[in-house]
Amino acid sequence: MTGREAAEAEDRGTAWRRIADELESAIGRGDYAVGDTLPASIALAERYGVHRHTVRQAFRHLAEQGLVTVSRGRGTQVSARRVPYPIGRRVSMRANFRKVGITGSSAMLSAAAVTGDAEICAMLGLKAGARLWRVEGLSLADGTPMGTGTHWLSVERFADFDRAFHEAGASMTAALKVYGIEDYVRLSTRLTARLASEREAMLLKIEPGAAVMVSSAIDALPDLTPIHLVDSVFAGERVEMVVEPFAE
Amino acid sequence: MTGREAAEAEDRGTAWRRIADELESAIGRGDYAVGDTLPASIALAERYGVHRHTVRQAFRHLAEQGLVTVSRGRGTQVSARRVPYPIGRRVSMRANFRKVGITGSSAMLSAAAVTGDAEICAMLGLKAGARLWRVEGLSLADGTPMGTGTHWLSVERFADFDRAFHEAGASMTAALKVYGIEDYVRLSTRLTARLASEREAMLLKIEPGAAVMVSSAIDALPDLTPIHLVDSVFAGERVEMVVEPFAE
């Protein structure tokens, strides 16, 4: 297929895509701000000389990308941008949010010392059946829930961690400092997507059945000794993980 | 809260979690293989001395983690493990699958030369409005669809790329070799989660409304000059991105 042939095929079949691209650029430039309503499909259809269905298909495409929310009655509104969340050699929620001018806050939801699952104990370099802290936290950005995490740490190594974490305002970085750990690194992060459970939807204030990004991560001392596991669930519509291996 | 108090609170409130942990370990050890049906909730309730509802809550937890699929009539079946997909300084789908003993294959779905969106052109270091290849591919692991991607490359730099990509069996690594590019690196990957569109569900053979992991990535020459953008959509239930900054 030559470039010209391809362009013609495109003109016939995917006018909606051109419209979607233009609207996306307009949103990117700030012509439409977060919360703004895009022109109605009938107005855009006239402007582009296409059928309303074509414009609606462009709207659907933008909605799939998370750029707009289409709702009956309120029209097509520009969505809030996803908060970028860098996953590098050091991962700190507060620091991540601070970089993009967002005030992060956290809350401790629960804390319990439990008998460790064999797999988690092994990952933390502990004997099977060692006592582990299981501490749940909720993280917010400018007051909006972003993610909730279940943390696992050795009870022996981190005595009274429930209190330390709570007193540190549910900041892991601050809580670990209480135990003399001034620096820690992210060994690995595994990320996937699934639908939110009812409890997660409630905690994150998203629709039940909305998509969440699920992360399972291991933090370690600078000498790469694992000390902390965290299983997190992030609101897919609000957070974007960023991996830039050459940026650090 | 002391460890003992916490343990007692745990025993009262979250017997389901202990059961879920044990089942998870049993699956991890291979006591139950992919496709196996777990014992019925009534049998497990008897074994653990708990109510059936408690076992069902454990099943729900495992289902949320993607470890099992609960379906009426067929019981609770162990799901296939998610394919690990490393996101490092070099990202090649085929190489990623090969590492875990999976045969990757790809197909080209469409190819067209289009007028580039300003933002994409800028990211590729091209003038706004430059001609770009928009090439769609589908990737499979052992015959199961894993992800579908839309690739963007300069038409001027990559003449006849539609043919090259098709003849390379829709392998980006192989197609770029045709243009003398023996090595390329992953500059950045942005990942989030959303629900699958109808078309994506059809291509990936997942349920409409299932969760997908959405990736937007930039590949570059070893001197970090961007050459290739790819927007991909992965089946959340089948793929797990792995970020290990100290592993390379």
Coordinates of C-alpha atoms in Angstrom, one line a residue:
Chain A
M1 CA 0.0 0.0 0.0
T2 CA 1.4 3.4 -0.9
G3 CA 1.2 6.4 1.4
R4 CA -1.5 7.9 -0.8
E5 CA -3.6 4.8 -0.9
A6 CA -3.3 4.4 2.8
A7 CA -4.4 8.0 3.3
E8 CA -7.4 7.5 1.1
A9 CA -8.4 4.4 2.9
E10 CA -8.1 6.4 6.1
D11 CA -10.3 9.2 4.8
R12 CA -13.0 6.8 3.9
G13 CA -13.0 4.6 7.0
T14 CA -11.8 6.5 10.0
A15 CA -13.0 10.1 10.0
W16 CA -13.9 9.6 13.7
R17 CA -10.2 9.0 14.4
R18 CA -9.2 12.3 12.9
I19 CA -11.8 14.1 15.0
A20 CA -10.7 12.2 18.1
D21 CA -7.1 13.2 17.4
E22 CA -8.0 16.8 17.0
L23 CA -10.1 16.9 20.1
E24 CA -7.3 15.1 22.0
S25 CA -4.8 17.8 20.8
A26 CA -7.2 20.5 21.8
I27 CA -7.5 19.0 25.3
G28 CA -3.7 18.6 25.4
R29 CA -3.2 22.3 24.5
G30 CA -5.7 23.3 27.2
D31 CA -8.3 24.6 24.8
Y32 CA -10.7 22.6 27.0
A33 CA -9.8 22.3 30.7
V34 CA -10.7 19.6 33.2
G35 CA -14.4 19.6 33.8
D36 CA -15.2 21.5 30.6
T37 CA -17.9 20.2 28.4
L38 CA -17.0 19.5 24.7
P39 CA -19.3 20.9 22.0
A40 CA -22.3 18.8 21.4
S41 CA -22.0 16.0 18.8
I42 CA -24.5 17.9 16.5
A43 CA -22.3 21.0 16.5
L44 CA -19.1 19.1 15.9
A45 CA -20.8 17.0 13.1
E46 CA -21.6 20.2 11.3
R47 CA -18.1 21.7 11.8
Y48 CA -16.4 18.5 10.4
G49 CA -19.0 17.8 7.8
V50 CA -19.7 14.3 9.1
H51 CA -22.6 12.4 10.6
R52 CA -23.3 12.7 14.4
H53 CA -22.5 9.0 14.7
T54 CA -19.0 9.7 13.6
V55 CA -18.6 12.3 16.3
R56 CA -20.0 10.0 18.9
Q57 CA -17.5 7.3 17.9
A58 CA -14.7 9.9 18.4
F59 CA -16.2 10.6 21.9
R60 CA -16.3 6.9 22.7
H61 CA -12.7 6.6 21.7
L62 CA -11.7 9.5 23.9
A63 CA -13.7 8.0 26.8
E64 CA -11.9 4.7 26.3
Q65 CA -8.6 6.5 26.7
G66 CA -9.9 8.1 29.9
L67 CA -9.7 11.6 28.4
V68 CA -13.5 12.4 28.7
T69 CA -16.5 11.1 30.5
V70 CA -19.7 10.8 28.5
S71 CA -22.9 11.0 30.5
R72 CA -26.5 11.5 29.4
G73 CA -27.7 14.9 30.2
R74 CA -24.3 16.4 31.1
G75 CA -22.6 15.9 27.7
T76 CA -19.0 15.0 27.2
Q77 CA -16.7 16.3 29.9
V78 CA -13.0 16.5 30.0
S79 CA -11.7 14.2 32.7
A80 CA -9.0 15.0 35.2
R81 CA -5.5 14.0 34.1
R82 CA -4.2 10.8 35.6
V83 CA -1.6 11.5 38.3
P84 CA 1.8 10.2 37.1
Y85 CA 3.4 7.8 39.6
P86 CA 7.1 7.0 38.8
I87 CA 8.2 3.5 39.5
G88 CA 12.0 3.8 39.7
R89 CA 14.8 2.7 42.0
R90 CA 13.1 4.7 44.7
V91 CA 9.4 4.8 45.1
S92 CA 7.8 7.0 47.7
M93 CA 4.1 8.0 47.3
R94 CA 4.5 11.4 49.0
A95 CA 7.6 12.2 47.0
N96 CA 5.9 11.1 43.8
F97 CA 2.9 13.4 44.4
R98 CA 5.1 16.3 45.6
K99 CA 7.0 16.2 42.2
V100 CA 3.8 17.0 40.3
G101 CA 2.6 19.7 42.8
I102 CA 0.0 17.4 44.5
T103 CA -0.3 17.2 48.3
G104 CA -0.3 13.5 49.2
S105 CA -1.8 12.3 52.5
S106 CA -2.4 8.8 53.9
A107 CA -4.4 7.1 56.6
M108 CA -3.9 3.8 58.3
L109 CA -7.0 1.6 57.9
S110 CA -5.9 -1.4 60.0
A111 CA -2.9 -3.1 61.6
A112 CA -2.5 -6.6 62.9
A113 CA 0.3 -9.0 63.7
V114 CA -0.4 -12.3 61.9
T115 CA 1.3 -15.6 61.2
G116 CA 3.1 -15.1 57.9
D117 CA 2.2 -16.9 54.7
A118 CA 5.2 -19.1 53.7
E119 CA 5.7 -17.3 50.4
I120 CA 5.7 -13.8 51.9
C121 CA 8.1 -14.9 54.6
A122 CA 10.4 -16.4 52.0
M123 CA 10.4 -13.1 50.0
L124 CA 11.3 -11.2 53.2
G125 CA 14.1 -13.7 54.1
L126 CA 12.2 -14.9 57.1
K127 CA 11.4 -18.5 58.3
A128 CA 8.0 -19.8 57.3
G129 CA 5.4 -19.0 59.9
A130 CA 7.3 -15.9 61.2
R131 CA 5.1 -13.2 62.7
L132 CA 4.3 -10.4 60.2
W133 CA 2.7 -7.0 60.4
R134 CA -0.2 -6.7 58.0
V135 CA -0.9 -3.0 57.8
E136 CA -3.5 -1.4 55.5
G137 CA -3.3 2.1 54.3
L138 CA -5.2 4.5 52.1
S139 CA -3.4 7.2 50.0
L140 CA -5.0 10.4 48.8
A141 CA -3.8 13.1 46.4
D142 CA -5.3 16.5 47.1
G143 CA -8.0 14.6 49.1
T144 CA -9.0 12.1 46.3
P145 CA -8.3 8.4 47.0
M146 CA -5.6 7.2 44.7
G147 CA -4.8 3.7 46.1
T148 CA -5.0 1.4 49.0
G149 CA -2.2 -0.9 50.1
T150 CA -1.5 -3.9 52.3
H151 CA 2.0 -3.8 53.8
W152 CA 3.9 -6.7 55.2
L153 CA 6.9 -6.4 57.5
S154 CA 8.6 -8.5 60.1
V155 CA 7.2 -8.1 63.6
E156 CA 10.6 -9.0 65.2
R157 CA 12.5 -6.4 63.1
F158 CA 9.8 -3.7 63.5
A159 CA 8.4 -3.8 67.0
D160 CA 5.3 -1.7 67.5
F161 CA 5.1 -0.9 63.8
D162 CA 1.4 -0.4 64.0
R163 CA 2.0 2.6 66.3
A164 CA 4.9 3.9 64.4
F165 CA 3.0 3.8 61.0
H166 CA 0.0 5.4 62.6
E167 CA 2.1 8.2 64.2
A168 CA 3.9 8.7 60.9
G169 CA 0.6 9.6 59.3
A170 CA 0.7 6.3 57.4
S171 CA 3.8 7.3 55.5
M172 CA 6.1 4.3 55.0
T173 CA 9.1 6.5 54.5
A174 CA 8.5 8.3 57.7
A175 CA 7.7 5.1 59.7
L176 CA 10.8 3.3 58.5
K177 CA 12.9 6.3 59.7
V178 CA 11.8 5.5 63.3
Y179 CA 13.7 2.2 62.9
G180 CA 16.8 4.0 61.6
I181 CA 16.1 3.3 57.9
E182 CA 16.9 6.6 56.2
D183 CA 16.8 5.2 52.7
Y184 CA 15.3 2.2 50.9
V185 CA 15.0 1.0 47.3
R186 CA 12.3 -0.6 45.2
L187 CA 13.5 -4.1 44.1
S188 CA 10.5 -5.0 42.0
T189 CA 7.0 -4.0 41.1
R190 CA 4.6 -6.4 39.4
L191 CA 1.6 -4.6 37.8
T192 CA -1.6 -5.9 36.3
A193 CA -5.3 -4.8 35.9
R194 CA -8.5 -6.3 37.2
L195 CA -12.0 -5.1 38.3
A196 CA -12.4 -3.5 41.7
S197 CA -14.0 -5.5 44.5
E198 CA -16.8 -3.8 46.4
R199 CA -14.6 -3.0 49.3
E200 CA -11.9 -1.5 47.0
A201 CA -14.5 0.6 45.2
M202 CA -15.8 1.9 48.5
L203 CA -12.4 2.8 49.7
L204 CA -11.3 4.4 46.5
K205 CA -14.6 6.1 45.8
I206 CA -14.9 4.5 42.3
E207 CA -17.7 2.6 40.7
P208 CA -18.0 -1.0 41.7
G209 CA -16.6 -2.9 38.7
A210 CA -14.3 0.0 37.6
A211 CA -10.8 -1.1 36.5
V212 CA -8.0 -1.0 39.1
M213 CA -4.3 -1.3 38.6
V214 CA -2.9 -3.9 41.0
S215 CA 0.7 -3.7 42.2
S216 CA 2.8 -6.1 44.1
A217 CA 6.1 -4.6 45.2
I218 CA 9.2 -5.4 47.2
D219 CA 11.2 -2.7 49.0
A220 CA 14.7 -3.3 50.3
L221 CA 17.6 -1.7 52.2
P222 CA 20.2 -0.1 50.0
D223 CA 22.2 -3.3 50.2
L224 CA 19.1 -5.0 48.5
T225 CA 17.9 -6.9 51.6
P226 CA 14.1 -7.1 51.3
I227 CA 12.3 -5.5 54.3
H228 CA 8.8 -4.6 53.1
L229 CA 6.2 -6.1 50.8
V230 CA 3.2 -4.0 49.6
D231 CA 0.2 -5.2 47.6
S232 CA -1.6 -2.1 46.3
V233 CA -4.7 -1.3 44.3
F234 CA -4.9 2.0 42.4
A235 CA -7.9 3.6 40.8
G236 CA -7.2 3.1 37.1
E237 CA -9.0 6.3 36.2
R238 CA -6.8 8.4 38.4
V239 CA -3.2 7.0 38.4
E240 CA -0.7 6.3 35.7
M241 CA 2.5 4.4 36.5
V242 CA 5.6 5.8 34.8
V243 CA 8.7 3.6 34.1
E244 CA 11.7 5.6 32.7
P245 CA 14.8 3.4 33.0
F246 CA 17.1 6.0 31.6
A247 CA 15.8 8.9 33.7
E248 CA 17.7 8.1 36.9
Chain B
M1 CA -2.0 -3.4 70.2
T2 CA 0.3 -6.3 71.2
G3 CA 1.0 -9.2 68.8
R4 CA -1.2 -11.5 70.8
E5 CA -4.2 -9.0 70.8
A6 CA -3.7 -8.5 67.1
A7 CA -3.6 -12.3 66.5
E8 CA -6.8 -12.7 68.5
A9 CA -8.6 -10.0 66.6
E10 CA -7.5 -11.7 63.4
D11 CA -8.8 -15.0 64.6
R12 CA -12.2 -13.5 65.3
G13 CA -12.6 -11.4 62.2
T14 CA -10.6 -12.8 59.3
A15 CA -10.7 -16.6 59.2
W16 CA -11.4 -16.2 55.5
R17 CA -8.1 -14.6 55.0
R18 CA -6.2 -17.5 56.7
I19 CA -8.1 -19.9 54.4
A20 CA -7.4 -17.8 51.4
D21 CA -3.7 -17.7 52.3
E22 CA -3.5 -21.5 52.7
L23 CA -5.3 -22.1 49.4
E24 CA -3.0 -19.5 47.7
S25 CA 0.1 -21.4 49.1
A26 CA -1.4 -24.7 47.9
I27 CA -1.8 -23.3 44.4
G28 CA 1.7 -21.8 44.6
R29 CA 3.2 -25.2 45.6
G30 CA 1.3 -26.8 42.7
D31 CA -1.0 -28.9 44.9
Y32 CA -3.7 -27.6 42.5
A33 CA -2.7 -27.0 38.9
V34 CA -4.1 -24.6 36.3
G35 CA -7.7 -25.7 35.5
D36 CA -8.0 -27.8 38.6
T37 CA -11.2 -27.4 40.6
L38 CA -10.7 -26.5 44.3
P39 CA -12.7 -28.5 46.9
A40 CA -16.3 -27.4 47.3
S41 CA -17.0 -24.7 49.9
I42 CA -19.0 -27.2 52.0
A43 CA -16.0 -29.6 52.1
L44 CA -13.5 -26.8 53.0
A45 CA -15.9 -25.3 55.6
E46 CA -15.9 -28.7 57.3
R47 CA -12.1 -29.1 57.1
Y48 CA -11.5 -25.6 58.6
G49 CA -14.4 -25.7 61.0
V50 CA -16.0 -22.5 59.6
H51 CA -19.2 -21.4 57.9
R52 CA -19.5 -21.9 54.2
H53 CA -19.8 -18.1 53.8
T54 CA -16.3 -17.8 55.2
V55 CA -14.9 -20.2 52.6
R56 CA -16.8 -18.3 49.9
Q57 CA -15.3 -15.1 51.1
A58 CA -11.8 -16.7 50.7
F59 CA -12.8 -17.8 47.2
R60 CA -13.9 -14.2 46.3
H61 CA -10.5 -12.9 47.6
L62 CA -8.6 -15.4 45.4
A63 CA -10.8 -14.5 42.5
E64 CA -10.1 -10.8 43.0
Q65 CA -6.4 -11.6 42.9
G66 CA -6.9 -13.5 39.6
L67 CA -5.8 -16.8 41.1
V68 CA -9.1 -18.6 40.6
T69 CA -12.3 -18.2 38.5
V70 CA -15.6 -18.8 40.4
S71 CA -18.4 -19.9 38.1
R72 CA -21.8 -21.4 38.9
G73 CA -21.9 -25.1 38.0
R74 CA -18.2 -25.5 37.4
G75 CA -17.0 -24.6 40.9
T76 CA -13.8 -22.7 41.7
Q77 CA -11.1 -23.3 39.2
V78 CA -7.4 -22.4 39.3
S79 CA -6.6 -19.7 36.7
A80 CA -3.7 -19.7 34.4
R81 CA -0.8 -17.7 35.8
R82 CA -0.3 -14.3 34.3
V83 CA 2.5 -14.1 31.8
P84 CA 5.3 -11.9 33.3
Y85 CA 6.3 -9.1 30.9
P86 CA 9.5 -7.3 32.0
I87 CA 9.6 -3.6 31.4
G88 CA 13.3 -2.7 31.4
R89 CA 15.8 -0.9 29.3
R90 CA 15.0 -3.2 26.5
V91 CA 11.5 -4.4 25.8
S92 CA 10.8 -7.0 23.1
M93 CA 7.6 -9.0 23.3
R94 CA 9.1 -12.1 21.7
A95 CA 12.2 -12.0 23.9
N96 CA 10.0 -11.5 27.0
F97 CA 7.9 -14.5 26.2
R98 CA 10.9 -16.7 25.2
K99 CA 12.4 -16.1 28.6
V100 CA 9.5 -17.8 30.3
G101 CA 9.2 -20.7 27.8
I102 CA 6.3 -19.2 25.8
T103 CA 6.2 -19.1 22.1
G104 CA 5.2 -15.6 21.1
S105 CA 3.6 -14.8 17.7
S106 CA 2.1 -11.7 16.2
A107 CA -0.2 -10.6 13.4
M108 CA -0.5 -7.2 11.6
L109 CA -4.1 -6.0 11.8
S110 CA -3.9 -2.8 9.7
A111 CA -1.4 -0.3 8.4
A112 CA -1.9 3.2 7.1
A113 CA 0.1 6.3 6.5
V114 CA -1.6 9.2 8.1
T115 CA -1.1 12.9 9.0
G116 CA 0.6 12.9 12.4
D117 CA -1.0 14.3 15.4
A118 CA 1.1 17.2 16.7
E119 CA 1.8 15.6 20.1
I120 CA 2.9 12.3 18.6
C121 CA 5.1 14.1 16.0
A122 CA 6.7 16.2 18.8
M123 CA 7.5 13.0 20.8
L124 CA 9.2 11.5 17.7
G125 CA 11.1 14.7 17.0
L126 CA 9.2 15.4 13.8
K127 CA 7.4 18.5 12.5
A128 CA 3.7 18.8 13.3
G129 CA 1.7 17.3 10.5
A130 CA 4.5 14.9 9.4
R131 CA 3.3 11.6 7.8
L132 CA 3.3 8.7 10.2
W133 CA 2.7 5.0 9.9
R134 CA -0.1 3.9 12.1
V135 CA 0.3 0.1 12.3
E136 CA -1.8 -2.2 14.4
G137 CA -0.7 -5.5 15.6
L138 CA -1.9 -8.4 17.8
S139 CA 0.4 -10.4 20.0
L140 CA -0.2 -13.9 21.2
A141 CA 1.5 -16.2 23.7
D142 CA 1.1 -19.9 22.9
G143 CA -1.8 -18.9 20.7
T144 CA -3.7 -16.9 23.3
P145 CA -4.1 -13.1 22.6
M146 CA -2.1 -11.1 25.2
G147 CA -2.2 -7.6 23.8
T148 CA -2.9 -5.4 20.8
G149 CA -0.8 -2.3 19.9
T150 CA -0.9 0.7 17.7
H151 CA 2.5 1.6 16.5
W152 CA 3.6 5.1 15.2
L153 CA 6.7 5.6 13.1
S154 CA 7.9 8.2 10.6
V155 CA 6.9 7.5 7.0
E156 CA 10.0 9.3 5.7
R157 CA 12.4 7.4 7.9
F158 CA 10.7 4.0 7.5
A159 CA 9.6 3.7 3.8
D160 CA 7.3 0.8 3.1
F161 CA 7.1 0.0 6.8
D162 CA 3.7 -1.6 6.3
R163 CA 5.4 -4.3 4.1
A164 CA 8.4 -4.7 6.3
F165 CA 6.3 -5.1 9.4
H166 CA 4.0 -7.6 7.7
E167 CA 6.9 -9.6 6.3
A168 CA 8.6 -9.6 9.7
G169 CA 5.6 -11.4 11.1
A170 CA 4.5 -8.3 12.9
S171 CA 7.7 -8.4 15.1
M172 CA 8.9 -4.8 15.7
T173 CA 12.4 -6.0 16.5
A174 CA 12.6 -7.9 13.2
A175 CA 11.0 -5.1 11.2
L176 CA 13.4 -2.5 12.5
K177 CA 16.4 -4.7 11.5
V178 CA 15.3 -4.1 7.9
Y179 CA 16.2 -0.5 8.4
G180 CA 19.6 -1.3 9.9
I181 CA 18.4 -0.9 13.5
E182 CA 20.0 -3.8 15.4
D183 CA 19.3 -2.5 18.8
Y184 CA 16.8 -0.1 20.4
V185 CA 15.9 0.8 24.0
R186 CA 12.7 1.6 25.9
L187 CA 12.8 5.2 27.0
S188 CA 9.5 5.3 28.9
T189 CA 6.3 3.3 29.6
R190 CA 3.2 4.7 31.1
L191 CA 0.7 2.2 32.4
T192 CA -2.8 2.4 33.6
A193 CA -6.0 0.3 33.8
R194 CA -9.4 0.7 32.3
L195 CA -12.3 -1.4 31.0
A196 CA -11.9 -3.0 27.5
S197 CA -13.8 -1.5 24.6
E198 CA -15.9 -3.9 22.5
R199 CA -13.3 -4.1 19.8
E200 CA -10.5 -4.7 22.2
A201 CA -12.5 -7.5 24.0
M202 CA -13.1 -9.1 20.6
L203 CA -9.5 -8.9 19.6
L204 CA -8.2 -10.1 22.9
K205 CA -10.9 -12.7 23.4
I206 CA -11.9 -11.4 26.8
E207 CA -15.3 -10.4 28.2
P208 CA -16.5 -7.0 27.2
G209 CA -16.0 -4.8 30.2
A210 CA -13.0 -6.9 31.5
A211 CA -10.1 -4.9 32.8
V212 CA -7.2 -4.1 30.5
M213 CA -3.8 -2.7 31.2
V214 CA -3.1 0.2 28.9
S215 CA 0.5 1.1 28.0
S216 CA 1.9 4.0 26.2
A217 CA 5.6 3.6 25.4
I218 CA 8.5 5.3 23.6
D219 CA 11.3 3.3 22.0
A220 CA 14.6 5.0 21.0
L221 CA 17.9 4.3 19.3
P222 CA 20.7 3.5 21.7
D223 CA 21.6 7.2 21.6
L224 CA 18.1 7.9 23.1
T225 CA 16.7 9.4 19.9
P226 CA 13.0 8.4 19.9
I227 CA 11.9 6.4 16.8
H228 CA 8.8 4.5 17.7
L229 CA 5.7 5.1 19.8
V230 CA 3.3 2.3 20.7
D231 CA 0.0 2.4 22.5
S232 CA -0.9 -1.1 23.7
V233 CA -3.8 -2.8 25.5
F234 CA -3.1 -6.0 27.4
A235 CA -5.6 -8.5 28.8
G236 CA -5.4 -7.8 32.6
E237 CA -6.2 -11.4 33.4
R238 CA -3.3 -12.7 31.3
V239 CA -0.3 -10.4 31.6
E240 CA 1.7 -8.9 34.5
M241 CA 4.2 -6.1 33.9
V242 CA 7.4 -6.6 35.9
V243 CA 9.7 -3.6 36.7
E244 CA 13.0 -4.6 38.3
P245 CA 15.3 -1.6 38.2
F246 CA 18.2 -3.5 39.8
A247 CA 18.0 -6.6 37.7
E248 CA 19.8 -5.2 34.7

